[in-house]
Coordinates of C-alpha atoms and ligand atoms in Angstrom, one line a residue:
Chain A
X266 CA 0.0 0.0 0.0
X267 CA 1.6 3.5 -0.9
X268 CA 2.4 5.6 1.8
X269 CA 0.3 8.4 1.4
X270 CA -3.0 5.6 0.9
X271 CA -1.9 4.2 4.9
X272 CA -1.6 7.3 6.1
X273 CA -4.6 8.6 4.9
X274 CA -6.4 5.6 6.5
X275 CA -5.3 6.3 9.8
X276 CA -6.0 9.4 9.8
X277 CA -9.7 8.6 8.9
X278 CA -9.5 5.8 11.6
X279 CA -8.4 8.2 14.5
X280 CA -11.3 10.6 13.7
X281 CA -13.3 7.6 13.7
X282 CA -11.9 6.9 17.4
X283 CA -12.2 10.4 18.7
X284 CA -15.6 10.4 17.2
X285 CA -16.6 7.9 19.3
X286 CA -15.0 9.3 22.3
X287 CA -16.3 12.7 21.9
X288 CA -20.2 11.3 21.5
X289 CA -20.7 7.4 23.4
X290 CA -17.2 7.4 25.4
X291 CA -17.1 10.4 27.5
X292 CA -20.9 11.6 26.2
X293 CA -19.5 15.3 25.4
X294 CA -21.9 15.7 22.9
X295 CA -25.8 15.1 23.6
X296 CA -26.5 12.3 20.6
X297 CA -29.4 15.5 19.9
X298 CA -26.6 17.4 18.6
X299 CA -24.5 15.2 17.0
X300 CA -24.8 11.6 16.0
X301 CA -22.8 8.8 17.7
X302 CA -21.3 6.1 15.0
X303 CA -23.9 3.3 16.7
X304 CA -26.5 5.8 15.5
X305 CA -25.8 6.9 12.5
X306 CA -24.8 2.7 11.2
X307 CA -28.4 2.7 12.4
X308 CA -29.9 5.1 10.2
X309 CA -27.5 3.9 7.6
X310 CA -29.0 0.6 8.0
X311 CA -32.7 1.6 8.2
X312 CA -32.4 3.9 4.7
X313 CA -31.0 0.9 3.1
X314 CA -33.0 -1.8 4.2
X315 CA -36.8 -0.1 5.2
X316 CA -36.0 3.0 3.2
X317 CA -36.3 6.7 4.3
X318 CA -37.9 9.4 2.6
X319 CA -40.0 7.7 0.0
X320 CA -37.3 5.3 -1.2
X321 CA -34.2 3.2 0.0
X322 CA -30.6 4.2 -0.4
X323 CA -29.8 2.9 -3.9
X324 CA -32.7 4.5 -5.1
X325 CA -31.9 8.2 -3.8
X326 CA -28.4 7.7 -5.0
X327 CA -28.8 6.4 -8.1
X328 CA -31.3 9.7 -8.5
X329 CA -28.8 12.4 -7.4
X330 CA -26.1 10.4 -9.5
X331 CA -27.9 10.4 -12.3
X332 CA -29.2 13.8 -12.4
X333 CA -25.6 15.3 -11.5
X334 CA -23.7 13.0 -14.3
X335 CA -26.5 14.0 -16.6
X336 CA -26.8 17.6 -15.7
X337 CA -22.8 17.6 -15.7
X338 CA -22.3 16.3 -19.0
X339 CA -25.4 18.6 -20.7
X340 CA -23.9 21.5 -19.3
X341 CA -20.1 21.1 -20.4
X342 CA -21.6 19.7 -24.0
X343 CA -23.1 22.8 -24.5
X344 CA -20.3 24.7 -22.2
X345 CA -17.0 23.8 -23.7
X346 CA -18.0 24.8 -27.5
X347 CA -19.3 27.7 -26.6
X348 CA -16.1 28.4 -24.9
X349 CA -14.2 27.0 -27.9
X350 CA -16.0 30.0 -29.9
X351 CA -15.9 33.2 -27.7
X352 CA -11.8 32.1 -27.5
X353 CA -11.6 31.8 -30.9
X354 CA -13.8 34.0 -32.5
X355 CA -13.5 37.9 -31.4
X356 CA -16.8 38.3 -32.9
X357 CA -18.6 35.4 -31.0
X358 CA -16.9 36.8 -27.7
X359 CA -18.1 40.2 -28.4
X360 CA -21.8 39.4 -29.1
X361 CA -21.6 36.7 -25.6
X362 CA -19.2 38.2 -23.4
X363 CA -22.6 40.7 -22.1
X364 CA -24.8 37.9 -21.3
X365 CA -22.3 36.2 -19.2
X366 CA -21.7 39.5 -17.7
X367 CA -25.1 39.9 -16.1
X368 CA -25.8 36.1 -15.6
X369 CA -22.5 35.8 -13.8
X370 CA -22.9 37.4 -10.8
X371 CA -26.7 35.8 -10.2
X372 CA -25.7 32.4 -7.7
X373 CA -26.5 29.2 -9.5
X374 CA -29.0 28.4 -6.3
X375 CA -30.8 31.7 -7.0
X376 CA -32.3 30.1 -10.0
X377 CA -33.9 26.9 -8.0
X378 CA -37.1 28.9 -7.6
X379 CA -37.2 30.1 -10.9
X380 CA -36.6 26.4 -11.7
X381 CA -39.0 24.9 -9.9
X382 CA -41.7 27.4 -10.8
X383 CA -41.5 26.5 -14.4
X384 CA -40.6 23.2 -14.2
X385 CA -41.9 21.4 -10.8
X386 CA -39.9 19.3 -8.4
X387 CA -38.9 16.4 -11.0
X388 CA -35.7 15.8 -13.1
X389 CA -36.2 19.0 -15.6
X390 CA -35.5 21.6 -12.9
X391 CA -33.2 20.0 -11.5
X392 CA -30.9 19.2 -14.5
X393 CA -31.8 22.8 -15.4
X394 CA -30.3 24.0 -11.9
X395 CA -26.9 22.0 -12.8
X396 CA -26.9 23.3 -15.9
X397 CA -26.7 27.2 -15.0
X398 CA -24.5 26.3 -12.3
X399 CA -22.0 23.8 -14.2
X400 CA -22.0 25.8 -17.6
X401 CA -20.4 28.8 -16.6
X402 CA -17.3 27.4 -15.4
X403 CA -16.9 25.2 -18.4
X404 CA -17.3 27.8 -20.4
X405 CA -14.8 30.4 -18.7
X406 CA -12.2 28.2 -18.0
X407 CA -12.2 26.5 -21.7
X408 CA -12.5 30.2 -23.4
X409 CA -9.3 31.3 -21.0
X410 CA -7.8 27.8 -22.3
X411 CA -8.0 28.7 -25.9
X412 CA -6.3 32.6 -25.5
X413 CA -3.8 30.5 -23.4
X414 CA -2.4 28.5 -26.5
X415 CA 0.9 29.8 -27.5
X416 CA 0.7 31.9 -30.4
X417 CA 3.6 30.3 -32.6
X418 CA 1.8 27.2 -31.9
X419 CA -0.8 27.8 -33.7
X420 CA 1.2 29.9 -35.9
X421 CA 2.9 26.0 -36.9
X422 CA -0.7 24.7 -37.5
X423 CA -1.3 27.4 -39.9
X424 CA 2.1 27.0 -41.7
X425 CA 1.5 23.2 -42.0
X426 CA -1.7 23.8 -43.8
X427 CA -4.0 22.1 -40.8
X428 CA -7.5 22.2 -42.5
X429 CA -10.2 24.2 -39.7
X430 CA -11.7 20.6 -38.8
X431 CA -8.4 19.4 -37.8
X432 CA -7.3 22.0 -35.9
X433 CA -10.4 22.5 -33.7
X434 CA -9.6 19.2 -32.5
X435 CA -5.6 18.7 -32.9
X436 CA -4.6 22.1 -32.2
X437 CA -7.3 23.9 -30.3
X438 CA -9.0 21.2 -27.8
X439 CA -5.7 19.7 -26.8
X440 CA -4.1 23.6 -26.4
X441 CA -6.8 24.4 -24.3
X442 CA -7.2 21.0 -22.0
X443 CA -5.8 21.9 -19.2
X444 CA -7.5 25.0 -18.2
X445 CA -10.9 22.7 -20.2
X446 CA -10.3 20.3 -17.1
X447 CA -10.2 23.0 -14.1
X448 CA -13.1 24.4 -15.9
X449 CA -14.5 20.4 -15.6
X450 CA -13.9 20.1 -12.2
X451 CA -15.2 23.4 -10.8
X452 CA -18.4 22.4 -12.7
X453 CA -18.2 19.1 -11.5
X454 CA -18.2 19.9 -7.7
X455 CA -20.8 23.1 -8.7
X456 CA -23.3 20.4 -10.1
X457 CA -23.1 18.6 -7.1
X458 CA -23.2 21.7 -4.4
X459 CA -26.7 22.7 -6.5
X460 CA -28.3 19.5 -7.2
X461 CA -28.1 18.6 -3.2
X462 CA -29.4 22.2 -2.6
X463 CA -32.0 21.8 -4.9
X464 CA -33.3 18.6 -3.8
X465 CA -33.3 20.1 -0.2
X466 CA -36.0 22.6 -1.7
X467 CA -38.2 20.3 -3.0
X468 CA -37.9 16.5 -4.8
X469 CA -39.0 13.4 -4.5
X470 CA -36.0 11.2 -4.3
X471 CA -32.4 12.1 -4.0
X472 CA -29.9 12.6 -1.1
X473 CA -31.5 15.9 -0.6
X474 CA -34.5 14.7 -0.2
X475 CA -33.1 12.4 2.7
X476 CA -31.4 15.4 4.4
X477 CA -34.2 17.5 4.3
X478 CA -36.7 14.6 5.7
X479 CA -34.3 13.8 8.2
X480 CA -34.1 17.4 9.2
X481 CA -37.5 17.7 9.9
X482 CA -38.0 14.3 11.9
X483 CA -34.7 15.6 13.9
X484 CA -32.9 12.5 13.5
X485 CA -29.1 13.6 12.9
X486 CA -28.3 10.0 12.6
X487 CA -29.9 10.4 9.0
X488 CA -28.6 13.4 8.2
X489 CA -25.1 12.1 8.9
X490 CA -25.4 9.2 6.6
X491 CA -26.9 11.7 3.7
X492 CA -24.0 14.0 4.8
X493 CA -21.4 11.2 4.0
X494 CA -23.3 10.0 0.9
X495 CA -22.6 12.9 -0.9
X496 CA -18.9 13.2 0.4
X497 CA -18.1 10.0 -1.0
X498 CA -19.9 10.5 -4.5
X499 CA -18.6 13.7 -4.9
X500 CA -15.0 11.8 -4.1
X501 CA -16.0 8.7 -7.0
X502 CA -16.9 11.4 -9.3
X503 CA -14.3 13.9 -9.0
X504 CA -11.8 11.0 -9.0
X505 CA -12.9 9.3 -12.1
X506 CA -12.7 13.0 -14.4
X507 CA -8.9 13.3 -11.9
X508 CA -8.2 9.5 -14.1
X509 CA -10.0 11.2 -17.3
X510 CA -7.4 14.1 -17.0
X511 CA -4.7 12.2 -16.2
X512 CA -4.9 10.0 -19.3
X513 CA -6.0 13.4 -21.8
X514 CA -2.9 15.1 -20.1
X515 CA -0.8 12.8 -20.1
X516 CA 1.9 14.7 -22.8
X517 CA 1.3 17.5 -19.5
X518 CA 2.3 16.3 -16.7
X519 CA 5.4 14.6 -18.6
X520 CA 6.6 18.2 -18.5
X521 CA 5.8 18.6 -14.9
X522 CA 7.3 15.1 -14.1
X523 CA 10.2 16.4 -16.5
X524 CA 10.4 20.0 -14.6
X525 CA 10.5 17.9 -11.1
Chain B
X217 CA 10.2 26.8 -58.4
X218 CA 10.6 29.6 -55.3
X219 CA 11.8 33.5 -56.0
X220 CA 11.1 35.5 -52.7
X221 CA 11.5 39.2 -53.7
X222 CA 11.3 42.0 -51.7
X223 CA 9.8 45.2 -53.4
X224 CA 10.1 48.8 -51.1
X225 CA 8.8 46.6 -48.6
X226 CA 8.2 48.9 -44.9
X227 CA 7.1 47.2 -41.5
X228 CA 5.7 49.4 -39.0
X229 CA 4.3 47.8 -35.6
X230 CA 0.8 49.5 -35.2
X231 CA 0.1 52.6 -36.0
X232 CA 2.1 54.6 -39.3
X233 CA 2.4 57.7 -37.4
X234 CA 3.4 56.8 -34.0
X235 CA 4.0 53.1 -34.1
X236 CA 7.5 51.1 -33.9
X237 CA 9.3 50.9 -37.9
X238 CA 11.1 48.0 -37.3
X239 CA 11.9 47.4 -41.6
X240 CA 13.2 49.9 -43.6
X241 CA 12.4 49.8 -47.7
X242 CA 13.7 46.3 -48.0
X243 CA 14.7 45.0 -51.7
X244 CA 16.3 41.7 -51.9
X245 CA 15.4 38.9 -54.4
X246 CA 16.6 35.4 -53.5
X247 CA 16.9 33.4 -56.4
X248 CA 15.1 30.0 -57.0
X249 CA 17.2 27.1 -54.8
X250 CA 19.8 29.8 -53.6
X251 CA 20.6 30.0 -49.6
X252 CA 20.7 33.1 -48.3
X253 CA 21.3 33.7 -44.2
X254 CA 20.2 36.9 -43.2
X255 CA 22.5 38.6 -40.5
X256 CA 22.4 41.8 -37.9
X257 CA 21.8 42.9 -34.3
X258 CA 19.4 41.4 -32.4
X259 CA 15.8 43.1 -33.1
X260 CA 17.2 44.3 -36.0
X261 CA 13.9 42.6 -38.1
X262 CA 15.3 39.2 -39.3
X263 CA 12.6 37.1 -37.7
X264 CA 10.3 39.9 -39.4
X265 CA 11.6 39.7 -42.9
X266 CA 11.2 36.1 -42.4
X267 CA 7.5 36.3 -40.6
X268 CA 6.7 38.2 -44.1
X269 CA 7.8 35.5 -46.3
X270 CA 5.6 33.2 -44.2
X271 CA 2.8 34.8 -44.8
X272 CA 2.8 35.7 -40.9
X273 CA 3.0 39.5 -40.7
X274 CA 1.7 41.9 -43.9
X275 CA 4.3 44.4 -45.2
X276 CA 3.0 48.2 -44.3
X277 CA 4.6 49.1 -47.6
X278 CA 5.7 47.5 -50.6
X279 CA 5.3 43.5 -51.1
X280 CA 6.8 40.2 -51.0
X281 CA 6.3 38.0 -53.4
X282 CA 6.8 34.3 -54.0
X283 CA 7.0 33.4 -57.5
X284 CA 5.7 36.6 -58.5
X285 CA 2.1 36.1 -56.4
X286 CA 2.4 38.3 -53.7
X287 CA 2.2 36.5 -50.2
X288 CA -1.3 36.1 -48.7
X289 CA -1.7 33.2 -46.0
X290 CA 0.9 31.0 -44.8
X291 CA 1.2 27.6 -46.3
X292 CA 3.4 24.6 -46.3
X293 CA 4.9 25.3 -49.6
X294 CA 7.3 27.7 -47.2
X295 CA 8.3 25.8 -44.4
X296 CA 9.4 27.5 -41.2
X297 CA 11.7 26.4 -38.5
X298 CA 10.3 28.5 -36.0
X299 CA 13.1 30.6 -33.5
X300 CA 10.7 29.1 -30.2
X301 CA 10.2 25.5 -32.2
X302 CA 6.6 25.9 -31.7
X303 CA 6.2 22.2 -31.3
X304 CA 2.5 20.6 -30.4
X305 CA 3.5 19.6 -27.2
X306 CA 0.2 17.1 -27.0
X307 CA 1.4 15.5 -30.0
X308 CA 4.5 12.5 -30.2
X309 CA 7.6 13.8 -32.0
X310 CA 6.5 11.4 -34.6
X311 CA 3.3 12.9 -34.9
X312 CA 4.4 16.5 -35.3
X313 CA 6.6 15.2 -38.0
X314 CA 3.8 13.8 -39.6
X315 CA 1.0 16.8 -39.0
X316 CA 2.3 18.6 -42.0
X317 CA 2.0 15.7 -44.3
X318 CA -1.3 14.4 -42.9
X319 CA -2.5 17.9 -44.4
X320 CA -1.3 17.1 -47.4
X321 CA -2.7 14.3 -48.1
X322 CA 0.4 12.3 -48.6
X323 CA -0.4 8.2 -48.5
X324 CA -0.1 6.5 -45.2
X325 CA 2.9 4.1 -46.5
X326 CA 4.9 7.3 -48.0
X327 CA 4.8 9.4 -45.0
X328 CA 5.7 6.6 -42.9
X329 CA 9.1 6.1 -45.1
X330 CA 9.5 9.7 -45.6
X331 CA 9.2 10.0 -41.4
X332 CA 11.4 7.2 -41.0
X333 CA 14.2 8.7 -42.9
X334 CA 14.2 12.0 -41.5
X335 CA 13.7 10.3 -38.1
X336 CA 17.3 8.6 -38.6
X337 CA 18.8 11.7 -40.1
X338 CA 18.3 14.1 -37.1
X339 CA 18.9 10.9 -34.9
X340 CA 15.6 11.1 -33.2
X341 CA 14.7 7.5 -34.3
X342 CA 14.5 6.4 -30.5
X343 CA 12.1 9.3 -29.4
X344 CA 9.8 9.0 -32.3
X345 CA 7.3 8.1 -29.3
X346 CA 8.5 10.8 -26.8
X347 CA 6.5 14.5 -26.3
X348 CA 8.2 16.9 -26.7
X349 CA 8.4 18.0 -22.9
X350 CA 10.0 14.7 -22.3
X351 CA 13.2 16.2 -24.6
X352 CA 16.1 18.5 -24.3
X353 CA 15.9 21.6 -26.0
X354 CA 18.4 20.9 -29.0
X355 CA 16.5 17.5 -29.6
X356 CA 12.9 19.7 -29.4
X357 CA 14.7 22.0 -32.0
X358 CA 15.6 18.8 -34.5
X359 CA 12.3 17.8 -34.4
X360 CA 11.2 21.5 -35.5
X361 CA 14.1 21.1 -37.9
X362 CA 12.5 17.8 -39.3
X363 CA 9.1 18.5 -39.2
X364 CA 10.1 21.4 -41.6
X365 CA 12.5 19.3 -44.0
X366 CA 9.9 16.4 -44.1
X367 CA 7.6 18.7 -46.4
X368 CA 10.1 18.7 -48.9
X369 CA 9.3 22.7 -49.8
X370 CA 10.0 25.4 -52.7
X371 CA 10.9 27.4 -49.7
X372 CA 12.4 26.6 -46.3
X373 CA 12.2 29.7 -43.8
X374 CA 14.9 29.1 -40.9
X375 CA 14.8 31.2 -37.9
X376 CA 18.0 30.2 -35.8
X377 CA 17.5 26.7 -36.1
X378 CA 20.8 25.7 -34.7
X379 CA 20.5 28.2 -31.4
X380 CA 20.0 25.6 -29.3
X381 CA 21.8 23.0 -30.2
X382 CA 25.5 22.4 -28.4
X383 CA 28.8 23.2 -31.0
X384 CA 29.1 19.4 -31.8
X385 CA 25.4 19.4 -33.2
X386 CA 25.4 22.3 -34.2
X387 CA 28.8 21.0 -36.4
X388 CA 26.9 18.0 -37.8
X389 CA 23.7 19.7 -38.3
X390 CA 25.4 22.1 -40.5
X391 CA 27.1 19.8 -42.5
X392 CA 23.8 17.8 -42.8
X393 CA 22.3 20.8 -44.3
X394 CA 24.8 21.3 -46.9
X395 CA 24.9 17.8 -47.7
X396 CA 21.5 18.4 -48.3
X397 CA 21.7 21.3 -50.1
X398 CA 23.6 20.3 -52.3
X399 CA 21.7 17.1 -53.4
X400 CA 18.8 18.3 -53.3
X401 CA 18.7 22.0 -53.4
X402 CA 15.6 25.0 -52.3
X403 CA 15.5 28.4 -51.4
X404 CA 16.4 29.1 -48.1
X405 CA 16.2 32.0 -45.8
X406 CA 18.3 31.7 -43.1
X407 CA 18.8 33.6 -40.0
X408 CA 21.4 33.1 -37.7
X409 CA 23.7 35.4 -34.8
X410 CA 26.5 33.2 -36.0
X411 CA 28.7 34.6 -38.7
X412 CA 30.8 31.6 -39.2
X413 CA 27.4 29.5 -40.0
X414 CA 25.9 32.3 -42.1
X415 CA 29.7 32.3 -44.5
X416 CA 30.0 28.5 -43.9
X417 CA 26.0 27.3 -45.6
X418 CA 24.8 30.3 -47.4
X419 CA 25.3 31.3 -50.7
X420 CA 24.9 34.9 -50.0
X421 CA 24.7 36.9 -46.5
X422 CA 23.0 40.2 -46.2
X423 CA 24.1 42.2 -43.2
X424 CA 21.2 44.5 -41.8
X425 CA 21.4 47.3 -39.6
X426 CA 20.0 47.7 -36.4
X427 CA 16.3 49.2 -36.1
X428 CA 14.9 50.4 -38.0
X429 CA 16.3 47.7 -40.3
X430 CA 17.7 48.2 -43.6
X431 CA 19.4 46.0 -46.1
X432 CA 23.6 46.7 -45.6
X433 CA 25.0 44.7 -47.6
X434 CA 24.9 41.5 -49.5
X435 CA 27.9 39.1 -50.1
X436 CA 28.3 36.9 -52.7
X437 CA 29.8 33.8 -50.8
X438 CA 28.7 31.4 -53.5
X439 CA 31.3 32.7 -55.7
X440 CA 34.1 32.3 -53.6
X441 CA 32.9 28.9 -52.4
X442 CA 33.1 27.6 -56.1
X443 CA 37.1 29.2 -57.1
X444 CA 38.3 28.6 -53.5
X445 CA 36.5 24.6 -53.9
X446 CA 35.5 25.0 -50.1
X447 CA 33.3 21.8 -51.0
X448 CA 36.4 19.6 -51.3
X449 CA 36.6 20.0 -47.8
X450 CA 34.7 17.6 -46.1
X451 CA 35.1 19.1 -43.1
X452 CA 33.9 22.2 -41.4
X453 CA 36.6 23.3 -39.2
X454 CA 38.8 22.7 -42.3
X455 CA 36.9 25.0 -44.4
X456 CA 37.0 27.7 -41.7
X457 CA 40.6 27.6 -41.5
X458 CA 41.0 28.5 -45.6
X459 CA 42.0 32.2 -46.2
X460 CA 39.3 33.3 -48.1
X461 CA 36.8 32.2 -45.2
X462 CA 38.6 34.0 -43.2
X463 CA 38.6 37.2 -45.1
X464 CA 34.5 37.2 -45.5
X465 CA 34.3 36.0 -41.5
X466 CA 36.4 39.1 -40.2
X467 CA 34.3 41.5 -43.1
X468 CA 31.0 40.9 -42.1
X469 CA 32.5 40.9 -38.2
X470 CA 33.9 44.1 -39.0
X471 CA 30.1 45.4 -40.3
X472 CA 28.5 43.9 -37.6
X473 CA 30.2 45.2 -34.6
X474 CA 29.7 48.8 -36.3
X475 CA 26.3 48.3 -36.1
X476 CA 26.5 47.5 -33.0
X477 CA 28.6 50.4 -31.5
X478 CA 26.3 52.8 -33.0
X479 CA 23.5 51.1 -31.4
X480 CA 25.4 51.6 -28.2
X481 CA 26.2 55.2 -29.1
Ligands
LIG57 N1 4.3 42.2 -33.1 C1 5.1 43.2 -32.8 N2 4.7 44.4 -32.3 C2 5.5 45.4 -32.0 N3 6.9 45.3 -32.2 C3 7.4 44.2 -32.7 C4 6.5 43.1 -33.0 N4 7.3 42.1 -33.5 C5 8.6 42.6 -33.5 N5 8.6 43.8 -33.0 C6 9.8 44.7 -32.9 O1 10.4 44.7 -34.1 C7 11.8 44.7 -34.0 C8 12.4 43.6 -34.8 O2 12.0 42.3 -34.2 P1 12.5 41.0 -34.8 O3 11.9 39.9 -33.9 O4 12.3 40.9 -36.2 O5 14.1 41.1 -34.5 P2 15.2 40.0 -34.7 O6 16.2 40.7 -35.7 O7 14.7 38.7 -35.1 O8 15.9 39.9 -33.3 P3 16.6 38.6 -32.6 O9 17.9 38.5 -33.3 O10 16.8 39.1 -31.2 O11 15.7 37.5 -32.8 C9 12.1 44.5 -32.5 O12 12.5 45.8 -32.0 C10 10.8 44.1 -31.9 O13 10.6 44.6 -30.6
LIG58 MG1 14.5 36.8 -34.2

């Protein structure tokens, strides 16, 4: 086991242990407050075998998963071209550049409302949610990707007669791929922060839906094992674009590797 | 066929009135398959003149012309070995040898031969699968070099392509090049600091002067070459030690370090 993977562990196991101290050992913290790790295996077992909040655990996961990989993957499909264009085209960023300068500054989770309104409380708002919140980021960080390519770089394309197809995706995806994949992961971790708050505002299924029932039963133990749901998809998810990246960067981080 | 000319041609950097002139009326015609290495102070224009012949950077006056049709867009009928490399660093060193040929449509079995042989030339044949971050910077400039070469052009543009490379390279680069120029002749514009190199592969040098850059002079070299027989000399070092070498060397030394103290003055 690598170093850095047992060392990691053990710090996870010695909150585990102070966890339990702090809540059934020396009973600091009134299990009212804060769940105890008897309580919330509990609740972890009672939303996966009974269910909790009008489904059980696979089904309010598979929900969230879905609408975040969905709404993730709408929103840089439609997010990364666009910022393909407004970097490429002077014309394209003039006649955009406005819109995304009044849209900006409204938070993603100001449009649940809005969302809802028109939509209701199923899948369409939601994905619609992920969308305003995801696209942006995509679309910033893969337009500053493209006016990051070096100049004689694509000054070589030209001189080797590279045809427009070709270069959009020889010249100008790879160029901009590394600033495309911050732009992927701040959208990544934005779809999740507004899907959650989204489902806590109304939904039928999903891990916000659990958080929000278990909020108004007061039973923490729930909320704890919603809380941790989340943590450990938004790790699965954000680790399998890190594996993505590594393999479409891989000509990249030779030159880091190479630099020390 | 490739005849550069250079007509009255002016290069101001933006604006006529108040912007930078970095070319002054510049007329020069290099001849079809004649080498000419441009030389002068640094930001005197070379890379310029050359970014004009690319089809790079539009003259403010006059015009450059290739075969006659004045220079539009550039192309990879004018090859350039670019003074940064410009290399795709996504791309294997085999594959940015092969970009330019992909482009033009050359069959899958000829580019691979035609790859393969300048592979072995520049001695790159074991990093064909490298990219180009995983190289030292006089290997990143071979592959520049042979990405250029591989296209076979009218017209190959060179913008210190030897810079990085250390002195022994550098030696067996050059004679590589006038091996090959001599087998297989094209037009070549050159640019190089190196005096030595410019007298040693071109058939003429033009000196500039600093900015705003003019034409100086021109020296035949090719003429000299041919009644001295420089080529019967296989070796570099052996042709820099004959008298008439000498004498251009220590002339356009001479030129150059003028320019230079009245840039300093
Ligand atoms: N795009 C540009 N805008 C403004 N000025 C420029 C531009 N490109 C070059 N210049 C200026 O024009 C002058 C000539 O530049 P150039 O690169 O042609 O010089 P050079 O002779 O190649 O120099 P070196 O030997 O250092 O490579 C320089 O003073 C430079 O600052
Ligand atoms: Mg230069």
């Amino acid at each position: 086991m690598p170093r850095r993977v047992s060392i990691g562990l053990i710090t996870i196991l010695v909150v585990c242990v102070i966890w339990y101290a702090v809540t059934t050992g020396l009973g600091l913290i009134p299990s009212g407050r804060f769940p105890s790790p008897a309580e919330t295996w509990s609740a972890f077992i009672h939303v996966s075998g009974r269910g909790y909040g009008g489904g059980d655990l696979t089904l309010h996961v598979y929900n969230s998963l879905r609408l975040v990989v969905l709404g993730f993957l709408f929103a840089i499909a439609t997010g990364v071209p666009l910022g393909l264009l407004m970097g490429w085209s002077r014309t394209a960023e003039a006649l955009i550049n406005p819109i995304f300068l009044i849209i900006r500054p409204i938070p993603p989770l100001a449009w649940i409302p809005l969302a809802i309104l028109w939509l209701g409380l199923g899948d369409a708002a939601k994905m619609m949610v992920i969308w305003f919140s995801a696209f942006v980021p995509s679309v910033i960080n893969t337009y500053a990707g493209v006016r990051n390519i070096d100049r004689p770089v694509i000054e070589a394309a030209y001189m080797l007669g590279m045809p427009k197809t070709r270069f959009v995706g020889e010249v100008l995806i790879p160029g901009a791929s590394p600033m495309i994949f911050t732009g992927l992961r701040l959208s990544l971790q934005a779809s999740w922060t507004t899907l959650v708050a989204a489902e806590l505002v109304g939904a039928f299924y999903g891990i916000g839906r659990v958080l929000n029932v278990a909020q108004q039963d007061l039973y923490p133990g729930m909320i704890l094992v919603g809380m941790i749901a989340v943590a450990i998809l938004g790790w699965g998810t954000t680790r399998l674009l890190g594996v993505a990246e590594a393999y479409a960067l891989r000509w990249n981080t030779a030159a880091l590797a190479a630099k020390g | 066929m490739g005849v550069i000319q250079f007509k009255g041609v002016n290069k101001i950097f933006g604006p006529r009135e108040t912007g930078f002139q970095a070319l002054q009326d510049i007329n020069m015609e290099i001849r079809d398959k004649e080498f000419v290495a441009i030389v002068g102070p640094s930001g005197c224009g070379k890379t310029t003149c050359l970014r004009m012949v690319a089809g790079f950077e539009p003259a403010t006056d006059g015009v450059v012309t290739v075969d006659g049709t004045p220079i539009k867009r550039p192309g990879p009928d004018r090859a350039v070995v670019f003074q940064q490399f410009a290399l795709f660093p996504w791309k294997s060193v085999y594959d940015n040898i092969d970009m330019g040929l992909r482009n033009l449509n050359v069959s899958r079995s000829e580019r691979e031969s035609r790859i393969a042989d300048i592979l072995n030339l520049m001695n790159l044949t074991q990093y064909a699968k490298h990219f180009p971050h995983q190289l030292s910077g006089g290997m990143q400039q071979r592959v520049a070099i042979a990405r250029a070469y591989v296209l076979d052009p009218d017209v190959l543009l060179m913008d210190e392509p030897f810079g990085a490379l250390d002195a022994q390279t550098r030696v067996v680069m050059q004679e590589e090049l006038v091996r090959l120029a001599r087998k297989n002749p094209r037009t070549v514009l050159f640019i190089t600091h190196a005096v030595e190199e410019a007298v040693y592969l071109a058939d003429r040098v033009a000196i500039m002067t600093r900015a705003p850059g003019r034409i100086k002079e021109v020296l035949d070299i090719a003429s000299i070459r041919n009644a001295e027989d420089w080529d019967s000399h296989e070796k570099i070092e052996d042709v820099m030690d004959l008298e008439s070498f000498v004498h251009l060397r220590t002339h356009i030394w001479r030129s150059l370090r003028e320019e230079k103290a009245a840039q300093h003055a």
